[in-house]
Each structure stands twice: as C-alpha cells, then as structure tokens.
Amino acid sequence: MRIAFIGLGNMGLPMAVNLLAAGHQVLGYDLAEAALEAFAAAGGQRAASARQALEGAQAVITMLPASRHVEALYLGDEGVLAAVPAGTLLVDCSTIAPAVARKVAAAAAESGHFMLDAPVSGGTGGAKAGTLTFMVGGETATFERGRPLLEAMGKNIFHAGDCGSGQTVKVCNNMLLGILMAGTSEALRLGIANGMDPNVLSDVMLRSSGRNWTLEVYNPCPGVMAQAPASHGYADGFGVDLMLKDLGLAQESALATGTPTPLGALARNLYDLHSKAGHGRLDFSSIYNLLASQA
C-alpha cells in the first residue's frame, strides 16, 4: 500500500521503518529535520509537508504528541479529511483524550472515511522490534481492514470496542504504568538506602509478589539492565512529559466519570514535579532520580 505516515518521533520512526520492511511504500513527514533525515536513511520517502505526504495515500497513519495536534491535523481546512478521498483508511496511533478520538472519528465518518484509534504500548524497544501492543477502537470491519498494517508494526493487536475505546484502554494502562514505575523506584531506593545491591533486590522482587513490567524489562536503576534507558542516561525512551500528559488524561477521565484514582493523581503530581525540575525530556523511568532528590 501507499501509506502516509505523519509523526516520525521516537515511536513513529521505527514503526514507519517496519512498514517499509513489510513492503509498503511509505511517505513520511515530521516537523523535525533530523527525523526526516533518519527516515530517508532507512529507505523511506520524505515529504516536504503533511499535505504532500497525503497525496495518493491509500492509508494514513499518525503518531502525534497530544490531542490538539491530532485535531488540527485531521480537522483543519487543509487537514487529512479534506486532503484524502472518501474511503481512505485512517489510523491514529497517538495517545489522546478518548473524547477527542470520538470527535475526530465522527467527523471522518461524516466525510466517508474509515478511522481507527490505535494507541500503542511497548516503548521504543517494541517499536523497533515490531512487537508493539495495539489497543484499537473502531468498527469491526475497519479494524479487520487495518489489521495487516498493525501486524507489520506490532505483535499483539486488540480490538477494544467502538471509536475511542482504544484510547480509554491506553489511558488506563499508562496510569497503571506510571504508578508502577514510581512504586518500583521507591522500593529500589529503600533497599539501596539499607545497603542492598539493586541487582539482587531487583532479581528477588522479579521472582516474588512485587513482580511487574518495570522490573522485567525497564528497570529504573542505572546499571541493572544494560538495555534500559536508565543505563543510558535516561535518553530516548518514553519522555517524562509524555507520561505526564497521559496521567493528566487519566485524571480528566476520572473527573468526568466520578471515578476515584488517588494513586493516579499522586503519580501525576510526582511527574509534574519532575518535569518542572527540568527533566521533561528524559525517559519516564528517571522518576527514580526525583525520589533520590526528595531523600
């Protein structure tokens, strides 16, 4: 297929490269010149603008930072819905507010397009390896139409329900992830303060009731896992500001539905403090360092 891929950041770039590897023709666009150069170096076709990337596209995939970017790209006068013909498959992999996903999907349906909200989990490692988990909202027929593209980028593809459902699942998942990362960091800091080797402590917890994803593949303590961002200065990965955004979306949803999420609120406040201290671009596992400064 001829695919327009807009948003070639830490996640979008390797996802687009995996589509190339699957044999698709991918036209990519990003505001950052470095991202465009990296995409071209991987064999992709760079576009001079989002509008140019959309020309002749049979499917559009987007990976953008926040709700406002998705609304502007899809609903603007020169946006996706105005640029591509009716019947085009649209897949937004950004993590945004479920209400915004439903709004954009409704506008897409009105103009004769087929849309999925398909946020991802698995981090930059999963994006590079093509093992991402997709949480997909949309009509069943549209989901099946989009499945081959998602399978080129991921390993676990879940149809969560109607439009917006994928975003709801993602917001719940990332709220839990933020809580787990903060809790794991606290436990490690406590053990180290009492003379424990973080490698031993991590190994024991990994095989005990405290086991969780952060201990399995994303340990926040430097030197424990060679492949984790913590062992590389917390560079790249999933940024603090992105986690803060997702935790904010969770709190918005909690307020809208009257659902108590005290741990989610606390995690959001911790990441807010960390971001305001100037660490917003670091990987979210760097919350480990915030707990050190508080000690």
Tab-separated table of C-alpha atoms in Angstrom:
chain	number	residue	atom	x	y	z
A	1	MET	CA	0.000	0.000	0.000
A	2	ARG	CA	0.943	3.634	-0.369
A	3	ILE	CA	0.925	4.951	3.196
A	4	ALA	CA	1.274	8.469	4.557
A	5	PHE	CA	2.971	8.355	7.958
A	6	ILE	CA	2.919	11.628	9.869
A	7	GLY	CA	4.911	11.902	13.093
A	8	LEU	CA	8.379	10.319	12.912
A	9	GLY	CA	9.467	10.682	16.538
A	10	ASN	CA	10.982	8.082	18.862
A	11	MET	CA	7.998	5.785	18.300
A	12	GLY	CA	6.791	6.796	14.850
A	13	LEU	CA	10.105	6.431	13.046
A	14	PRO	CA	10.704	2.726	13.815
A	15	MET	CA	7.017	1.989	13.189
A	16	ALA	CA	7.270	3.556	9.737
A	17	VAL	CA	10.501	1.660	9.062
A	18	ASN	CA	8.746	-1.633	9.890
A	19	LEU	CA	6.046	-0.787	7.343
A	20	LEU	CA	8.803	-0.294	4.773
A	21	ALA	CA	10.243	-3.683	5.727
A	22	ALA	CA	6.820	-5.235	5.153
A	23	GLY	CA	6.897	-3.993	1.560
A	24	HIS	CA	4.741	-0.884	1.784
A	25	GLN	CA	5.529	2.414	0.086
A	26	VAL	CA	5.697	4.943	2.920
A	27	LEU	CA	5.785	8.708	2.561
A	28	GLY	CA	6.814	10.231	5.875
A	29	TYR	CA	6.563	13.691	7.349
A	30	ASP	CA	7.688	15.266	10.603
A	31	LEU	CA	8.384	18.820	11.725
A	32	ALA	CA	11.908	17.810	12.784
A	33	GLU	CA	14.503	17.725	10.019
A	34	ALA	CA	16.552	15.096	11.872
A	35	ALA	CA	13.577	12.724	11.881
A	36	LEU	CA	13.082	13.184	8.137
A	37	GLU	CA	16.765	12.510	7.506
A	38	ALA	CA	16.668	9.344	9.613
A	39	PHE	CA	13.583	8.138	7.738
A	40	ALA	CA	15.191	8.786	4.367
A	41	ALA	CA	18.340	6.972	5.505
A	42	ALA	CA	16.172	3.942	6.329
A	43	GLY	CA	14.810	3.886	2.775
A	44	GLY	CA	11.652	5.937	3.293
A	45	GLN	CA	10.353	8.675	1.067
A	46	ARG	CA	10.367	12.023	2.874
A	47	ALA	CA	7.662	14.583	2.175
A	48	ALA	CA	8.090	18.355	2.275
A	49	SER	CA	4.783	18.782	4.110
A	50	ALA	CA	1.954	16.791	5.626
A	51	ARG	CA	-0.169	17.672	2.614
A	52	GLN	CA	2.441	16.268	0.234
A	53	ALA	CA	2.661	13.043	2.244
A	54	LEU	CA	-1.099	12.611	1.893
A	55	GLU	CA	-1.108	12.815	-1.908
A	56	GLY	CA	-2.217	9.489	-3.338
A	57	ALA	CA	-2.225	7.768	0.056
A	58	GLN	CA	-4.357	4.646	0.434
A	59	ALA	CA	-3.928	4.753	4.201
A	60	VAL	CA	-2.863	7.421	6.686
A	61	ILE	CA	-1.105	6.627	9.963
A	62	THR	CA	-0.363	9.323	12.539
A	63	MET	CA	1.734	9.331	15.713
A	64	LEU	CA	1.470	12.774	17.307
A	65	PRO	CA	2.162	14.216	20.780
A	66	ALA	CA	-1.263	15.349	22.000
A	67	SER	CA	-4.978	15.812	21.329
A	68	ARG	CA	-4.606	19.316	19.890
A	69	HIS	CA	-2.146	18.099	17.266
A	70	VAL	CA	-4.488	15.317	16.154
A	71	GLU	CA	-7.481	17.670	15.926
A	72	ALA	CA	-5.503	20.227	13.939
A	73	LEU	CA	-4.095	17.664	11.515
A	74	TYR	CA	-7.343	15.843	10.816
A	75	LEU	CA	-9.960	18.580	11.107
A	76	GLY	CA	-8.164	21.652	9.774
A	77	ASP	CA	-9.147	23.240	6.462
A	78	GLU	CA	-6.021	21.777	4.884
A	79	GLY	CA	-6.104	18.655	7.043
A	80	VAL	CA	-6.331	14.946	6.424
A	81	LEU	CA	-10.107	14.746	5.980
A	82	ALA	CA	-10.002	17.487	3.354
A	83	ALA	CA	-6.965	16.088	1.571
A	84	VAL	CA	-7.666	12.381	1.039
A	85	PRO	CA	-10.572	10.826	-0.874
A	86	ALA	CA	-13.545	9.211	0.818
A	87	GLY	CA	-12.948	5.589	1.729
A	88	THR	CA	-9.343	6.124	2.875
A	89	LEU	CA	-8.250	4.172	5.948
A	90	LEU	CA	-7.134	6.471	8.778
A	91	VAL	CA	-5.228	5.125	11.799
A	92	ASP	CA	-4.246	7.414	14.650
A	93	CYS	CA	-1.665	5.813	16.958
A	94	SER	CA	-1.263	8.867	19.198
A	95	THR	CA	-2.343	8.767	22.833
A	96	ILE	CA	-5.076	11.380	23.205
A	97	ALA	CA	-8.287	12.021	25.097
A	98	PRO	CA	-10.987	9.438	24.264
A	99	ALA	CA	-13.471	12.276	23.670
A	100	VAL	CA	-11.190	13.797	21.033
A	101	ALA	CA	-10.740	10.395	19.362
A	102	ARG	CA	-14.529	10.058	19.143
A	103	LYS	CA	-14.863	13.602	17.791
A	104	VAL	CA	-12.320	13.050	15.024
A	105	ALA	CA	-13.760	9.618	14.168
A	106	ALA	CA	-17.281	11.097	13.879
A	107	ALA	CA	-16.003	13.785	11.501
A	108	ALA	CA	-14.162	11.122	9.498
A	109	ALA	CA	-17.310	9.015	9.205
A	110	GLU	CA	-19.301	12.051	8.041
A	111	SER	CA	-16.823	12.622	5.232
A	112	GLY	CA	-16.868	8.955	4.201
A	113	HIS	CA	-13.559	7.860	5.724
A	114	PHE	CA	-12.809	4.828	7.884
A	115	MET	CA	-10.987	5.567	11.125
A	116	LEU	CA	-9.332	3.673	13.953
A	117	ASP	CA	-7.822	4.981	17.179
A	118	ALA	CA	-4.901	2.637	17.797
A	119	PRO	CA	-2.571	3.784	20.586
A	120	VAL	CA	0.368	1.541	21.397
A	121	SER	CA	2.274	0.052	24.311
A	122	GLY	CA	5.743	-1.464	24.291
A	123	GLY	CA	8.073	1.526	24.212
A	124	THR	CA	10.779	2.345	21.706
A	125	GLY	CA	12.196	-1.168	22.011
A	126	GLY	CA	8.884	-2.666	20.957
A	127	ALA	CA	8.561	-0.141	18.145
A	128	LYS	CA	11.977	-1.100	16.752
A	129	ALA	CA	11.382	-4.839	17.143
A	130	GLY	CA	7.873	-4.692	15.682
A	131	THR	CA	6.394	-6.198	18.854
A	132	LEU	CA	4.114	-3.349	19.941
A	133	THR	CA	0.715	-3.914	21.506
A	134	PHE	CA	-2.104	-2.038	19.746
A	135	MET	CA	-5.321	-1.132	21.570
A	136	VAL	CA	-7.792	-0.383	18.821
A	137	GLY	CA	-11.110	1.415	18.773
A	138	GLY	CA	-13.401	1.428	15.727
A	139	GLU	CA	-15.900	-0.600	13.754
A	140	THR	CA	-15.118	-4.294	13.355
A	141	ALA	CA	-14.894	-4.123	9.552
A	142	THR	CA	-12.478	-1.189	9.740
A	143	PHE	CA	-10.424	-2.997	12.364
A	144	GLU	CA	-10.055	-6.032	10.087
A	145	ARG	CA	-9.109	-3.773	7.207
A	146	GLY	CA	-6.393	-2.142	9.284
A	147	ARG	CA	-5.120	-5.325	10.938
A	148	PRO	CA	-2.442	-6.156	8.292
A	149	LEU	CA	-0.840	-2.741	8.761
A	150	LEU	CA	-0.909	-3.054	12.539
A	151	GLU	CA	0.570	-6.554	12.358
A	152	ALA	CA	3.521	-5.135	10.397
A	153	MET	CA	4.302	-2.939	13.403
A	154	GLY	CA	3.120	-4.984	16.376
A	155	LYS	CA	2.684	-8.412	17.882
A	156	ASN	CA	-0.465	-8.057	19.986
A	157	ILE	CA	-3.473	-6.479	18.281
A	158	PHE	CA	-6.585	-5.981	20.432
A	159	HIS	CA	-9.955	-4.683	19.270
A	160	ALA	CA	-11.129	-2.784	22.348
A	161	GLY	CA	-14.537	-1.695	21.023
A	162	ASP	CA	-16.051	1.349	19.339
A	163	CYS	CA	-14.148	4.525	18.432
A	164	GLY	CA	-12.418	5.965	21.491
A	165	SER	CA	-12.139	2.589	23.224
A	166	GLY	CA	-8.507	2.172	22.271
A	167	GLN	CA	-7.702	5.482	23.926
A	168	THR	CA	-9.612	4.547	27.076
A	169	VAL	CA	-7.623	1.319	27.429
A	170	LYS	CA	-4.352	3.163	26.794
A	171	VAL	CA	-5.086	5.844	29.390
A	172	CYS	CA	-5.883	3.167	31.996
A	173	ASN	CA	-2.751	1.224	31.083
A	174	ASN	CA	-0.436	4.220	31.282
A	175	MET	CA	-1.886	5.387	34.577
A	176	LEU	CA	-1.009	1.977	35.992
A	177	LEU	CA	2.439	2.112	34.376
A	178	GLY	CA	3.169	5.488	35.950
A	179	ILE	CA	2.122	4.163	39.365
A	180	LEU	CA	4.226	1.005	38.943
A	181	MET	CA	7.330	2.932	37.873
A	182	ALA	CA	7.089	5.272	40.844
A	183	GLY	CA	6.450	2.359	43.222
A	184	THR	CA	9.302	0.285	41.824
A	185	SER	CA	11.643	3.259	42.141
A	186	GLU	CA	10.584	3.750	45.770
A	187	ALA	CA	11.204	0.102	46.608
A	188	LEU	CA	14.645	0.121	44.985
A	189	ARG	CA	15.629	3.347	46.727
A	190	LEU	CA	14.532	1.954	50.087
A	191	GLY	CA	16.544	-1.227	49.594
A	192	ILE	CA	19.659	0.643	48.472
A	193	ALA	CA	19.385	3.002	51.474
A	194	ASN	CA	19.505	-0.117	53.648
A	195	GLY	CA	22.626	-1.453	51.981
A	196	MET	CA	21.074	-3.744	49.347
A	197	ASP	CA	22.642	-4.385	45.958
A	198	PRO	CA	19.992	-3.170	43.447
A	199	ASN	CA	20.741	-6.142	41.192
A	200	VAL	CA	19.982	-8.624	43.968
A	201	LEU	CA	16.936	-6.691	45.138
A	202	SER	CA	15.560	-6.462	41.600
A	203	ASP	CA	16.141	-10.171	40.994
A	204	VAL	CA	14.314	-11.142	44.192
A	205	MET	CA	11.343	-8.840	43.545
A	206	LEU	CA	11.177	-10.035	39.956
A	207	ARG	CA	10.560	-13.554	41.254
A	208	SER	CA	8.249	-12.501	44.085
A	209	SER	CA	4.862	-10.860	44.529
A	210	GLY	CA	6.237	-7.421	43.609
A	211	ARG	CA	6.957	-8.572	40.065
A	212	ASN	CA	5.871	-6.125	37.346
A	213	TRP	CA	6.787	-4.942	33.845
A	214	THR	CA	9.225	-2.290	35.028
A	215	LEU	CA	11.288	-4.962	36.797
A	216	GLU	CA	11.071	-7.307	33.825
A	217	VAL	CA	12.251	-5.026	31.026
A	218	TYR	CA	12.595	-1.392	32.174
A	219	ASN	CA	14.401	-1.246	35.495
A	220	PRO	CA	14.766	2.420	36.588
A	221	CYS	CA	18.044	1.911	38.482
A	222	PRO	CA	21.162	2.609	36.367
A	223	GLY	CA	23.346	-0.422	35.705
A	224	VAL	CA	20.785	-3.112	36.491
A	225	MET	CA	19.597	-3.630	32.896
A	226	ALA	CA	22.004	-2.803	30.096
A	227	GLN	CA	19.237	-2.174	27.558
A	228	ALA	CA	17.060	0.035	29.770
A	229	PRO	CA	17.116	3.850	29.348
A	230	ALA	CA	18.308	4.133	32.971
A	231	SER	CA	21.649	2.652	31.899
A	232	HIS	CA	21.995	5.219	29.105
A	233	GLY	CA	21.404	8.462	30.973
A	234	TYR	CA	17.626	8.087	30.625
A	235	ALA	CA	17.948	9.149	26.990
A	236	ASP	CA	15.273	8.488	24.360
A	237	GLY	CA	12.542	6.137	25.535
A	238	PHE	CA	9.150	7.450	26.685
A	239	GLY	CA	9.526	11.001	27.937
A	240	VAL	CA	8.531	12.362	31.326
A	241	ASP	CA	6.345	14.990	29.657
A	242	LEU	CA	4.537	12.324	27.647
A	243	MET	CA	3.861	10.299	30.785
A	244	LEU	CA	2.674	13.476	32.498
A	245	LYS	CA	0.296	14.108	29.605
A	246	ASP	CA	-1.127	10.583	29.822
A	247	LEU	CA	-1.555	10.783	33.593
A	248	GLY	CA	-3.364	14.074	33.045
A	249	LEU	CA	-5.699	12.389	30.559
A	250	ALA	CA	-6.420	9.724	33.165
A	251	GLN	CA	-7.322	12.396	35.721
A	252	GLU	CA	-9.585	14.151	33.224
A	253	SER	CA	-11.392	10.877	32.600
A	254	ALA	CA	-11.599	10.178	36.337
A	255	LEU	CA	-13.175	13.575	36.990
A	256	ALA	CA	-15.602	13.196	34.085
A	257	THR	CA	-16.834	9.810	35.343
A	258	GLY	CA	-16.545	10.427	39.081
A	259	THR	CA	-14.027	7.593	39.446
A	260	PRO	CA	-11.608	7.796	42.411
A	261	THR	CA	-7.978	7.426	41.277
A	262	PRO	CA	-5.890	8.622	44.258
A	263	LEU	CA	-2.720	6.775	43.231
A	264	GLY	CA	-3.080	8.028	39.669
A	265	ALA	CA	-3.381	11.581	40.969
A	266	LEU	CA	-0.306	11.158	43.169
A	267	ALA	CA	1.716	9.723	40.281
A	268	ARG	CA	0.678	12.665	38.112
A	269	ASN	CA	1.837	15.122	40.767
A	270	LEU	CA	5.212	13.371	41.075
A	271	TYR	CA	5.786	13.520	37.324
A	272	ASP	CA	4.684	17.149	37.300
A	273	LEU	CA	7.330	17.964	39.918
A	274	HIS	CA	9.937	16.054	37.923
A	275	SER	CA	9.037	17.876	34.705
A	276	LYS	CA	9.094	21.299	36.378
A	277	ALA	CA	12.564	20.495	37.712
A	278	GLY	CA	13.719	20.460	34.078
A	279	HIS	CA	13.626	16.739	33.306
A	280	GLY	CA	10.675	16.590	30.927
A	281	ARG	CA	12.706	15.241	28.014
A	282	LEU	CA	14.247	12.368	29.959
A	283	ASP	CA	12.736	8.880	29.939
A	284	PHE	CA	9.903	8.499	32.435
A	285	SER	CA	11.913	5.943	34.458
A	286	SER	CA	14.052	8.899	35.590
A	287	ILE	CA	11.377	9.439	38.262
A	288	TYR	CA	13.872	7.256	40.156
A	289	ASN	CA	16.092	10.353	40.425
A	290	LEU	CA	13.296	12.551	41.752
A	291	LEU	CA	12.904	10.182	44.672
A	292	ALA	CA	16.628	10.485	45.360
A	293	SER	CA	16.439	14.260	45.484
A	294	GLN	CA	13.494	14.082	47.877
A	295	ALA	CA	15.525	11.835	50.186
